[in-house]
Coordinates of C-alpha atoms and ligand atoms in Angstrom, one line a residue:
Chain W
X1 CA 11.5 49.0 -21.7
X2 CA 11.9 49.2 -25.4
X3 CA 9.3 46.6 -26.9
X4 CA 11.1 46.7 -30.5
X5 CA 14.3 45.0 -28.2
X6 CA 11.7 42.3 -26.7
X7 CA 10.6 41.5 -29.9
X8 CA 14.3 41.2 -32.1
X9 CA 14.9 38.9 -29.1
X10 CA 12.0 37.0 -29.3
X11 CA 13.5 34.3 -31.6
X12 CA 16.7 33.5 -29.6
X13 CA 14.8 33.3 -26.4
X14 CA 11.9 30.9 -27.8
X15 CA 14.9 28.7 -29.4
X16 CA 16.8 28.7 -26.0
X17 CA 13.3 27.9 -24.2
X18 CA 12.4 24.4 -26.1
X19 CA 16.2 23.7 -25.7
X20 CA 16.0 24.3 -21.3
X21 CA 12.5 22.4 -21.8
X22 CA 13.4 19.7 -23.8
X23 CA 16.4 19.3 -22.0
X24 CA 14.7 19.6 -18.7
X25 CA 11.8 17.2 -19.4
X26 CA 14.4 14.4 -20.9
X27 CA 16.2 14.6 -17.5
X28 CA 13.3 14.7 -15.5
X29 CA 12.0 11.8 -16.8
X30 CA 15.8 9.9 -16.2
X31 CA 15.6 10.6 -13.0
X32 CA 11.9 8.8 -12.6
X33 CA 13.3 5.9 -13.6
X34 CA 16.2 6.3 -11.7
X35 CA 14.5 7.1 -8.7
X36 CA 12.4 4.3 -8.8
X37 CA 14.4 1.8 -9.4
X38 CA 17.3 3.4 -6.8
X39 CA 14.1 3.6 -4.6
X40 CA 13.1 0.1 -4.8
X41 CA 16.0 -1.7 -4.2
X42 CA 16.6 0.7 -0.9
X43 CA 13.4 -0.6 -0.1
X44 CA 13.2 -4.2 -0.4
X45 CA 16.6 -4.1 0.7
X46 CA 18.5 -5.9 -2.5
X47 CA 21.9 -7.1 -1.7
X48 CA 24.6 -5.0 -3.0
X49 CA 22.1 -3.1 -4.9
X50 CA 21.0 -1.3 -2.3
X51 CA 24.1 -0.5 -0.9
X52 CA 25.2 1.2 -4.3
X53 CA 22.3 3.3 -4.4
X54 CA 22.5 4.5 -1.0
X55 CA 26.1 5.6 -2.1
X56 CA 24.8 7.1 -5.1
X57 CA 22.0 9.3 -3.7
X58 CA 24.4 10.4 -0.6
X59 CA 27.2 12.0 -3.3
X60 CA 24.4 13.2 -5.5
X61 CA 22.2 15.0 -3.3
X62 CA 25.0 16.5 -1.3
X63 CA 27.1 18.1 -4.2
X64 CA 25.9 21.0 -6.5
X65 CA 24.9 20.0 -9.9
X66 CA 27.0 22.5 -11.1
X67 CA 29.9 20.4 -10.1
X68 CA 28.2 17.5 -11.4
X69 CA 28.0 18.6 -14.4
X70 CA 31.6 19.8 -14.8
X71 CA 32.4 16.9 -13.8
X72 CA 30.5 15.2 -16.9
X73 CA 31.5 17.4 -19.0
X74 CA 35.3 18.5 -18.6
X75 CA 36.3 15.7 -16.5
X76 CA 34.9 12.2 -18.1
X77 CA 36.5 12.8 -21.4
X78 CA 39.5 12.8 -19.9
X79 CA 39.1 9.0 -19.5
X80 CA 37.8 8.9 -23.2
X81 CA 33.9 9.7 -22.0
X82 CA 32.9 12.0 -24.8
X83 CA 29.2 13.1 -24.6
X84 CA 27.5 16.4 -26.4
X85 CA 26.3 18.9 -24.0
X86 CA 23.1 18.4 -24.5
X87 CA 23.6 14.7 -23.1
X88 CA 25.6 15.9 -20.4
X89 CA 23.1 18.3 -19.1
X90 CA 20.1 15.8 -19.1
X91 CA 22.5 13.3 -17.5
X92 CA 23.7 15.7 -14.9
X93 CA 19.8 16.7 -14.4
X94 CA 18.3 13.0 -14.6
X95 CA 21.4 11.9 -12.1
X96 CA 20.4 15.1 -9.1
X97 CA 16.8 14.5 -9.8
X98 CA 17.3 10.7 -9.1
X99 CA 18.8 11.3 -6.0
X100 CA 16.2 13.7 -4.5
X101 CA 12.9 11.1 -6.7
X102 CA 14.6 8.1 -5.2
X103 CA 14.2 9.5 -1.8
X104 CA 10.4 10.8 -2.1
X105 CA 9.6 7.2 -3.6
X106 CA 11.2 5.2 -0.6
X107 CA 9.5 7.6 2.1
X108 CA 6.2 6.9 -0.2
X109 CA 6.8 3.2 0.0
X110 CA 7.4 3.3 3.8
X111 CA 4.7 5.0 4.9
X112 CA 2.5 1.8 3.8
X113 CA 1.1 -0.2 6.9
X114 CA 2.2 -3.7 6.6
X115 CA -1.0 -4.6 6.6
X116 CA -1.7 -3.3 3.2
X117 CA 0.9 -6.3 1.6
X118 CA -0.9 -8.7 3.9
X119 CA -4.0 -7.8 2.6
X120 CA -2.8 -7.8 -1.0
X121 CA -1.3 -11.6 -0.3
X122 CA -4.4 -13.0 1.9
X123 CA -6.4 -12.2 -1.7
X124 CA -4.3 -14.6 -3.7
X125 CA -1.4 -12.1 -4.9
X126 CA 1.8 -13.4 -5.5
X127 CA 4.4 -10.5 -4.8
X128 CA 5.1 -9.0 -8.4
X129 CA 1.1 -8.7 -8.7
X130 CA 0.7 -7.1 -4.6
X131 CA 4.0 -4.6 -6.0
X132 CA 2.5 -3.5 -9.2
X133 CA -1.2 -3.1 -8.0
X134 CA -0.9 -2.0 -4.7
X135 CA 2.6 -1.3 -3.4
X136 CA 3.9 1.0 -6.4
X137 CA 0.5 2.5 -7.0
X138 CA -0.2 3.8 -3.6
X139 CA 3.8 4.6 -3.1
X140 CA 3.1 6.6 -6.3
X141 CA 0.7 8.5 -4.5
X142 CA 2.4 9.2 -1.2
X143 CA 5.0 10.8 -3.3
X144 CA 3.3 12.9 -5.7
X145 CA 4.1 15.9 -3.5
X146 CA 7.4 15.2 -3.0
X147 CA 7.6 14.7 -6.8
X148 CA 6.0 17.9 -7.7
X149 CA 8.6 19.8 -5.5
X150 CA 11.1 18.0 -7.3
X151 CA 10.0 18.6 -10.8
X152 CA 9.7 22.1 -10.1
X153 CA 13.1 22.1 -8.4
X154 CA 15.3 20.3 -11.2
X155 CA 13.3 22.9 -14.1
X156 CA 14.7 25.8 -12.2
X157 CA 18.5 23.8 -12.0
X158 CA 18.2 24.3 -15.7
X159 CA 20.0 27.3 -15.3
X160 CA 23.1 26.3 -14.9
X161 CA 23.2 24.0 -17.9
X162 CA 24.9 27.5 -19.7
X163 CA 28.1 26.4 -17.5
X164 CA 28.5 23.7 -20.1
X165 CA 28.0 26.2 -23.0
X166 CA 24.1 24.7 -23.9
X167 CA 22.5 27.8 -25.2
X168 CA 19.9 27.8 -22.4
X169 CA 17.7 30.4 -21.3
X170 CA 20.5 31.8 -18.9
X171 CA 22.7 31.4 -21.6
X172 CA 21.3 33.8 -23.9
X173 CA 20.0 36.2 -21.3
X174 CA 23.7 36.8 -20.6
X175 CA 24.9 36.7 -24.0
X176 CA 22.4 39.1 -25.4
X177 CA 23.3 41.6 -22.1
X178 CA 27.4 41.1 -22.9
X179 CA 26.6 41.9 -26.8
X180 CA 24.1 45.0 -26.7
X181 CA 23.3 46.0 -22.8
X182 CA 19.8 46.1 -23.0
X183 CA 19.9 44.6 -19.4
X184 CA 16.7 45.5 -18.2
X185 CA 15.0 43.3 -22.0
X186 CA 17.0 40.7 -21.5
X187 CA 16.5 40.2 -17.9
X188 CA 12.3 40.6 -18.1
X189 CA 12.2 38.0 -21.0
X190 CA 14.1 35.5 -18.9
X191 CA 12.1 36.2 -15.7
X192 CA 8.9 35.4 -18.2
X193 CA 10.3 32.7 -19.7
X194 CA 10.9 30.7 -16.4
X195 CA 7.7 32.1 -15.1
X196 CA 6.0 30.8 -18.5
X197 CA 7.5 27.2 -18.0
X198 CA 7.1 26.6 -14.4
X199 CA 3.5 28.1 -13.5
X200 CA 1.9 25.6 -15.5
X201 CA 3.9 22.5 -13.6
X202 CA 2.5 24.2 -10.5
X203 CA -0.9 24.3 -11.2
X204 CA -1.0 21.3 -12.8
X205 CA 1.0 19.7 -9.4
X206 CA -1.5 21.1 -6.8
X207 CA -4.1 19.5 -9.3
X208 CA -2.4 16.0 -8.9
X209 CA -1.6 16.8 -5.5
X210 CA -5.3 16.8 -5.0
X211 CA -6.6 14.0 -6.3
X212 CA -3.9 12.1 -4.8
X213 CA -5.1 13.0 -1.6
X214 CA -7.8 11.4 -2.6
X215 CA -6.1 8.4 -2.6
X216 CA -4.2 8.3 0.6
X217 CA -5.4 6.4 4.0
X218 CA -6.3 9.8 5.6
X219 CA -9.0 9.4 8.4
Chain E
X1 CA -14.7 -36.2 4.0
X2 CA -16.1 -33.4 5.2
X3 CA -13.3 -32.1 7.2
X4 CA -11.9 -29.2 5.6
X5 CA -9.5 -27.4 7.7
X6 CA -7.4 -29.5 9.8
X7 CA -5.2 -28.3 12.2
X8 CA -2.3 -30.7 13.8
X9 CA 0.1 -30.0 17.1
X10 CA 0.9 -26.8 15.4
X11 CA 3.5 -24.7 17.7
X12 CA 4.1 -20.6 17.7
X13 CA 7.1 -19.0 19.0
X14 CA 8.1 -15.2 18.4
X15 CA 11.7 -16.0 18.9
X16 CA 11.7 -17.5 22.2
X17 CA 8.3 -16.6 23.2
X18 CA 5.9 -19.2 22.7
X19 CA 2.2 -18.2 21.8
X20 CA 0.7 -21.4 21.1
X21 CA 1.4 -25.3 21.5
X22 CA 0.5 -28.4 20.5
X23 CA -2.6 -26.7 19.1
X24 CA -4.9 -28.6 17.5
X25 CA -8.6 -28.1 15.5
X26 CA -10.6 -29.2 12.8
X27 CA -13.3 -27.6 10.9
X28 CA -16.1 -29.0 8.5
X29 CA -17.5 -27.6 6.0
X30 CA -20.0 -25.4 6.6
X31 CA -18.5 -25.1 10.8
X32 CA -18.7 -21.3 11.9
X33 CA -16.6 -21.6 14.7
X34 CA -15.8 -18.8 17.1
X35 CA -13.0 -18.2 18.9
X36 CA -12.3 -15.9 22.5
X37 CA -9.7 -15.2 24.7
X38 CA -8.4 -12.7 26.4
X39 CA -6.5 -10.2 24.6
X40 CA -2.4 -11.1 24.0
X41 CA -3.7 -15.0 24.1
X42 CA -2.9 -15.4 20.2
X43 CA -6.3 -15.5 18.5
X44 CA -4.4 -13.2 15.4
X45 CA -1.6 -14.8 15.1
X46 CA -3.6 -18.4 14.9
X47 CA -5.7 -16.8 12.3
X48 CA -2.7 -15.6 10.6
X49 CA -0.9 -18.7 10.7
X50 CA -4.2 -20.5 9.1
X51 CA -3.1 -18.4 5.6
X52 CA 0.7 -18.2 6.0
X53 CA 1.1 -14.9 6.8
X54 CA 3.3 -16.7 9.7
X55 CA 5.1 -19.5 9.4
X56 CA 4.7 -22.2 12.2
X57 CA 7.6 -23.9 14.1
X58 CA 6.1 -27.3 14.6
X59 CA 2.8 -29.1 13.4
X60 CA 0.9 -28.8 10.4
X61 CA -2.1 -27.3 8.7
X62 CA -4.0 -28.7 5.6
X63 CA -7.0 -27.0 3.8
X64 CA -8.9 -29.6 1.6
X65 CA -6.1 -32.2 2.2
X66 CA -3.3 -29.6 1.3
X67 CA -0.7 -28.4 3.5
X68 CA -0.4 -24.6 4.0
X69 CA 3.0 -23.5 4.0
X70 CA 4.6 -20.1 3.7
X71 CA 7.3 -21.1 2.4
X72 CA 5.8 -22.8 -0.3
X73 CA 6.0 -21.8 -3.8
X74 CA 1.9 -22.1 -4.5
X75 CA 1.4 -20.7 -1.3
X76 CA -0.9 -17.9 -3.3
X77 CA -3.2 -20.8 -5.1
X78 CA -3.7 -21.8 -1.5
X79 CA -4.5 -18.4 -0.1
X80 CA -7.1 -18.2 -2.8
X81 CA -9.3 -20.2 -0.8
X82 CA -9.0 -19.1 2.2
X83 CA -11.1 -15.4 2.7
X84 CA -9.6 -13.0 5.3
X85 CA -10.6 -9.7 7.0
X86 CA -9.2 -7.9 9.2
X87 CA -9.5 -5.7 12.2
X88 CA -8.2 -2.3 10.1
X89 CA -10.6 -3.2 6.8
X90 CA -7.0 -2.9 4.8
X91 CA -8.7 -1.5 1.8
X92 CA -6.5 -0.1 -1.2
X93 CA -6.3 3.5 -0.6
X94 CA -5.6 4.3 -4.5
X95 CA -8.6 2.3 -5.6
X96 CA -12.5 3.1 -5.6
X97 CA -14.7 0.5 -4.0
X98 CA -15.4 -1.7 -7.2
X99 CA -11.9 -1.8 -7.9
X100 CA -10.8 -2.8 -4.6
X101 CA -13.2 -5.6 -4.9
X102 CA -12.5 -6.6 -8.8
X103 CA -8.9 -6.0 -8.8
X104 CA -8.2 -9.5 -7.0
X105 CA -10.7 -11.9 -9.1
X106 CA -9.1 -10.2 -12.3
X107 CA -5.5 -10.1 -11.6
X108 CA -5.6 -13.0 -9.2
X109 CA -8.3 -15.2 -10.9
X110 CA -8.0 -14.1 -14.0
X111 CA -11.7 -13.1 -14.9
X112 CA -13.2 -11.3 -16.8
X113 CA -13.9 -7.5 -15.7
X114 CA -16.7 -7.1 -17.1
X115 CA -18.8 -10.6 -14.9
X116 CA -15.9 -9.4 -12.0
X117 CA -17.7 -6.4 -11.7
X118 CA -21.2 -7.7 -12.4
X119 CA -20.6 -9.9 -9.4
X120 CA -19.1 -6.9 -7.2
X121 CA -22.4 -4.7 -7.7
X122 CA -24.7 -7.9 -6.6
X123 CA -22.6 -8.0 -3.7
X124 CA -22.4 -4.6 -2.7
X125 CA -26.3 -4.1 -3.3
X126 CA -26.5 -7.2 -0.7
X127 CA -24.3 -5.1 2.1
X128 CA -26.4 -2.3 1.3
X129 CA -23.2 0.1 -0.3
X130 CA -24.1 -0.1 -4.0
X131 CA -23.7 4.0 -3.6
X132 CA -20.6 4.1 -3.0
X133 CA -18.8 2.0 -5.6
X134 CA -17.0 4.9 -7.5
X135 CA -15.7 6.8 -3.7
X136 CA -12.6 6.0 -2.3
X137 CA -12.2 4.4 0.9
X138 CA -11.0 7.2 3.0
X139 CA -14.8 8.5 1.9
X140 CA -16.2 5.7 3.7
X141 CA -16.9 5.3 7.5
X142 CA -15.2 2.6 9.2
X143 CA -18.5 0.3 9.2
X144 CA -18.5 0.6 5.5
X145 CA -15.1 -0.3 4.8
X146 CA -15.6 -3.3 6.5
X147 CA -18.4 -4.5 4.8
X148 CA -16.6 -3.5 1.5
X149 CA -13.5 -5.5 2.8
X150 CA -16.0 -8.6 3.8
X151 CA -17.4 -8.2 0.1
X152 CA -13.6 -8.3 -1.3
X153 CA -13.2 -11.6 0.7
X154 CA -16.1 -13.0 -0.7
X155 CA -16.0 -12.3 -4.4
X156 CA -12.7 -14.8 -4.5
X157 CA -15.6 -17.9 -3.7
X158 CA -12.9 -18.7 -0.6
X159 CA -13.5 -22.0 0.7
X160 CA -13.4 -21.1 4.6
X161 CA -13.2 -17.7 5.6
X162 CA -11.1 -15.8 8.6
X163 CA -12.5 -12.7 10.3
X164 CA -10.2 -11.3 12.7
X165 CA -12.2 -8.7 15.6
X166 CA -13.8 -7.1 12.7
X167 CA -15.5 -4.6 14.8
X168 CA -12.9 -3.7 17.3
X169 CA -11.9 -0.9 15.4
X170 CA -15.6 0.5 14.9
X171 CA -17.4 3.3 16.3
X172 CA -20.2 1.0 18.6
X173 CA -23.3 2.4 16.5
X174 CA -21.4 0.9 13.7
X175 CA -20.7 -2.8 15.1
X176 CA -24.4 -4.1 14.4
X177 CA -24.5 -3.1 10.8
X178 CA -21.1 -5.3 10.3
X179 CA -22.0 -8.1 12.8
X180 CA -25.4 -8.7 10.7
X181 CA -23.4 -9.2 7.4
X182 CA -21.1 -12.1 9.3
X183 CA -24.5 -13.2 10.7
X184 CA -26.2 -13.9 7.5
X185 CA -23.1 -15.3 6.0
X186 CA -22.8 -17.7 8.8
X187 CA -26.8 -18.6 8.5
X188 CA -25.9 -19.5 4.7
X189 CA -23.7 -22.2 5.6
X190 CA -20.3 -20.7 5.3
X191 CA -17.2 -22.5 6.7
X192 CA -15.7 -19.6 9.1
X193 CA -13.5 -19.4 11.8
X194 CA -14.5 -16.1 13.9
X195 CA -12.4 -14.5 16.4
X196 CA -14.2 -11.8 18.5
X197 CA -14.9 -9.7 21.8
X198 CA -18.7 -9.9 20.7
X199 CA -20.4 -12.6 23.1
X200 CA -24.1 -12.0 22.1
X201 CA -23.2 -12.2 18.4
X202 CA -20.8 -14.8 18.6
X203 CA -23.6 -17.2 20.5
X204 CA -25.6 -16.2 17.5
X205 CA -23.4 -16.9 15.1
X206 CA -21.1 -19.9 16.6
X207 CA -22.1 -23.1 15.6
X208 CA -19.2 -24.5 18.1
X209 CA -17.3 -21.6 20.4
X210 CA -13.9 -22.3 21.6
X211 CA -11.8 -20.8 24.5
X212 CA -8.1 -20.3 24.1
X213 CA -6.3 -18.9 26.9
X214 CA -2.1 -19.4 28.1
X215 CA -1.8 -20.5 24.6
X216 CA -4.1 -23.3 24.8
X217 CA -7.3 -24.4 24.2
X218 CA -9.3 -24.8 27.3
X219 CA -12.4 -25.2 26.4
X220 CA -14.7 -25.3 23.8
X221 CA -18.2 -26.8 23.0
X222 CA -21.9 -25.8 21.6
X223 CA -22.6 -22.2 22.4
X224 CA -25.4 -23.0 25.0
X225 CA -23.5 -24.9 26.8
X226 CA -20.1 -22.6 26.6
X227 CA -21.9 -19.9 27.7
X228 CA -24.5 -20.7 30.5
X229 CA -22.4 -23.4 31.8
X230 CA -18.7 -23.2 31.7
X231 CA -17.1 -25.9 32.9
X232 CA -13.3 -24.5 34.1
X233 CA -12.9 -21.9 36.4
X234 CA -11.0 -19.8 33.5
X235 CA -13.6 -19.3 31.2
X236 CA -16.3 -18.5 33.8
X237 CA -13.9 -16.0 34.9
X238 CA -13.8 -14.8 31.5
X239 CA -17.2 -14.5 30.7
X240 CA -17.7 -12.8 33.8
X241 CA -15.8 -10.1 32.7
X242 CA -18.3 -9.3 29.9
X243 CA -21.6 -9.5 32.5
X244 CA -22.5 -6.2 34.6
X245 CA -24.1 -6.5 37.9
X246 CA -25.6 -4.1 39.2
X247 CA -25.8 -4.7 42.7
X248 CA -22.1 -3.7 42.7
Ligands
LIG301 N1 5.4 -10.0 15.2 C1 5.5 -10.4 16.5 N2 6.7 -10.4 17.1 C2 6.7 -10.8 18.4 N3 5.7 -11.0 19.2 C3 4.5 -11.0 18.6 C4 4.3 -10.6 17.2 N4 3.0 -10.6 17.0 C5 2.4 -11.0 18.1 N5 3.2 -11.2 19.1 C6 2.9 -11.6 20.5 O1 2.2 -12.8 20.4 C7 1.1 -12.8 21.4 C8 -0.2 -13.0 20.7 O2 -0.6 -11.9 20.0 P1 -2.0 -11.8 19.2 O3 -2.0 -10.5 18.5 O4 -2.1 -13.0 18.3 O5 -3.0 -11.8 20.3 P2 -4.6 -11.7 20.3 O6 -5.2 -12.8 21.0 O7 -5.0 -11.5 18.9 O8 -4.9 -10.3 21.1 P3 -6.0 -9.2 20.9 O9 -7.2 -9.8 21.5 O10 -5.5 -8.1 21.7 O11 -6.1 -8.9 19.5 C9 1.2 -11.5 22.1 O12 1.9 -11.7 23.3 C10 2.0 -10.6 21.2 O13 2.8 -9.7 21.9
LIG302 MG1 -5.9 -9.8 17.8

């Protein structure tokens, strides 16, 4: 491995790494709010609501987001939807990862005992205060695993943002390969750029996983 | 007037199963009153009914001259006043003990945190679990989580409180430590309306005992006379089933 390569590369790969992040992060955090709102109207069964987001996560979670996100991209303009790819891509992301987070928020909020909105109504709670103190907080922690997995999931989806011509990580991996061959550089920084964004989210996941625990019914 | 809790011909049906009819009861202020029956006889789902956690087909229920109604829209100012615990403690997973016990007289009530707390650690320190204010519940034994749940009732200042087989869920070395906090609540002149499988405690406790059975009341009257002479054939049957004999 030639560490003068590793180092001329350096540049483009740190540039292509706050792009995957930022882009990454933005559409993690659309698909939160996507997820709990898709999750909640599932959940307290809304009418017609709930039967669009059932819709919605079926097609999303059952079609690659690289087809998503050709679809975004190539196809929408056709009917005068223009977006950067930068948009598109934390669309795409924050649309699959809304899907999967809407799921792992409804199982959350289903695994709490009836008893626990009882209790929360017996005390005096009208039913905004028993969802905001005790229903979303404690369905919030159900889920954490299920959103860690999903975090780290939609980060590695990043990778096919370069489909869409964002100059990603994968992006410039294969462009610097194409241009100059040094194969085995180019593939080593990627590998350590991935590594270098998602170990943190792990060990910072089993963290939260931990407390969480904490704060489950658990006998 | 010193009837608080009045309870008029209310009627209970599960779809077309009735539980209770033409059910009637009063409480005054200050009444413990302690109900029994055998198991499947409706003793929860009166309780639950008494805070509109089910609505009632026929009848009527007033607290303080107000009628409880779950479909009403003040239906939570009502619940206010009315203190309930339950068989499976119910405490918020998420929360430690203090918050579990401030986070309804803050949100709810709208006091301040700081004299919401202030009260929670006088009453914790009273049920002997000032230690454990800053655990989680699932850190707790089940006798504990009671008494934190009977200390989240009482920080509210309910007017009449609801205790639903409190210790049916406990360990039996951990029934006494529970019972004796209802005890002392019910020597301190609380109105309550006790429903339990306890018959030693609840003669203690009881101020007037009352037998429902086949969705009925059947009997009821001062504990002394409830318990050593039954006057229908159902509850001596009942009570029998609570006495061992050893010659047998
Ligand atoms: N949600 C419900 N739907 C239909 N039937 C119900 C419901 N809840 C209770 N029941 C029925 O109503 C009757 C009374 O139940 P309840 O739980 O009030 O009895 P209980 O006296 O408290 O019994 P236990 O001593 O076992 O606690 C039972 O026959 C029960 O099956
Ligand atoms: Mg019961």
């Amino acid at each position: 491995m030639d560490f003068a390569v590793i180092q001329e590369y350096m540049p483009l790969y740190i540039e292509a790494f706050i792009l995957t992040v930022k882009i990454g992060w933005i559409g993690i955090a659309l698909s939160l709010v996507i997820g709990v709102a898709a999750a909640f109207v599932m959940h307290f069964k809304v009418p017609v609501l709930s039967r669009i987001a059932k819709i919605y996560v079926e097609l999303f979670r059952n079609t690659p987001l690289l087809v998503q996100l050709f679809f975004i991209y190539f196809a929408l303009p056709k009917i005068g939807i223009q977006m950067s790819a930068e948009t598109c891509g934390a669309l795409g992301l924050g649309l699959l990862g809304g899907s999967y987070m809407a799921e792992g928020f409804r199982s959350g909020m289903e695994a709490i005992p009836a008893s626990q909105s009882e209790s929360a109504l017996a005390l005096g709670m009208v039913k905004r205060q028993m969802f905001t103190s005790v229903i979303f907080p404690e369905a919030l922690s159900l889920s954490v695993p299920a959103i860690v997995a999903n975090v780290i999931f939609l980060l590695k989806e990043t990778s096919v943002f370069s489909a869409i011509s964002l100059m990603d990580l994968m992006f410039t991996a294969k462009d610097l390969i194409g241009l100059y061959y040094n194969t085995t550089e180019a593939l080593f920084m990627l590998v350590m750029f991935y590594i270098v964004m998602l170990l943190p989210v792990s060990l910072i996941g089993s963290y939260l996983e931990k407390k969480a625990r904490l704060a489950t019914f658990g006998e | 007037m010193d009837e608080i809790l009045q309870v008029k011909g209310i009627t209970k049906r599960f779809d077309d199963i009735v539980v209770f009819e033409n059910l009637n009861l009063t409480v005054k202020k200050g009444e413990v009153v302690v109900i029994v029956g055998p198991s499947g006889c409706g003793k929860s789902t009166f309780l639950r009914c008494l805070n509109a956690l089910e609505d009632i087909q026929e009848g009527e229920i007033t607290l303080d001259g107000e009628s409880i109604n779950r479909n009403k829209k003040d239906i939570s100012r009502i619940r206010e006043k009315i203190g309930m615990v339950f068989q499976s403690y119910d405490l918020f997973p998420h929360l430690t003990i203090l918050q579990n016990i401030t986070l309804a007289p803050v949100k709810v009530k709208k006091r301040p945190k700081a004299e919401a707390e202030k009260e929670a650690l006088e009453l914790l320190e009273r049920v002997g679990l000032l230690s454990k204010k800053d655990n989680y519940p699932r850190q707790l034994s089940g006798g504990q989580k009671q008494r934190v749940a009977i200390v989240r009732a009482l920080i509210m200042h309910p007017e009449i409180l609801l205790f639903d087989e409190v210790t049916a869920a406990l360990d039996p070395e951990m029934v006494k430590e529970v019972l004796d906090v209802v005890l002392s609540l019910a020597k301190e002149g609380r109105t309550m309306i006790i429903v339990t499988h306890e018959m030693q405690f609840a003669r203690a406790a009881a101020d007037r005992m009352i037998f429902i059975d086949g969705g009925r009341i059947v009997e009821e009257g001062k504990p002394k006379d409830f318990f050593e002479n039954p006057k229908t054939e159902r509850l001596q049957k009942f009570l029998q089933t609570f006495t061992y004999d050893d010659e047998k």
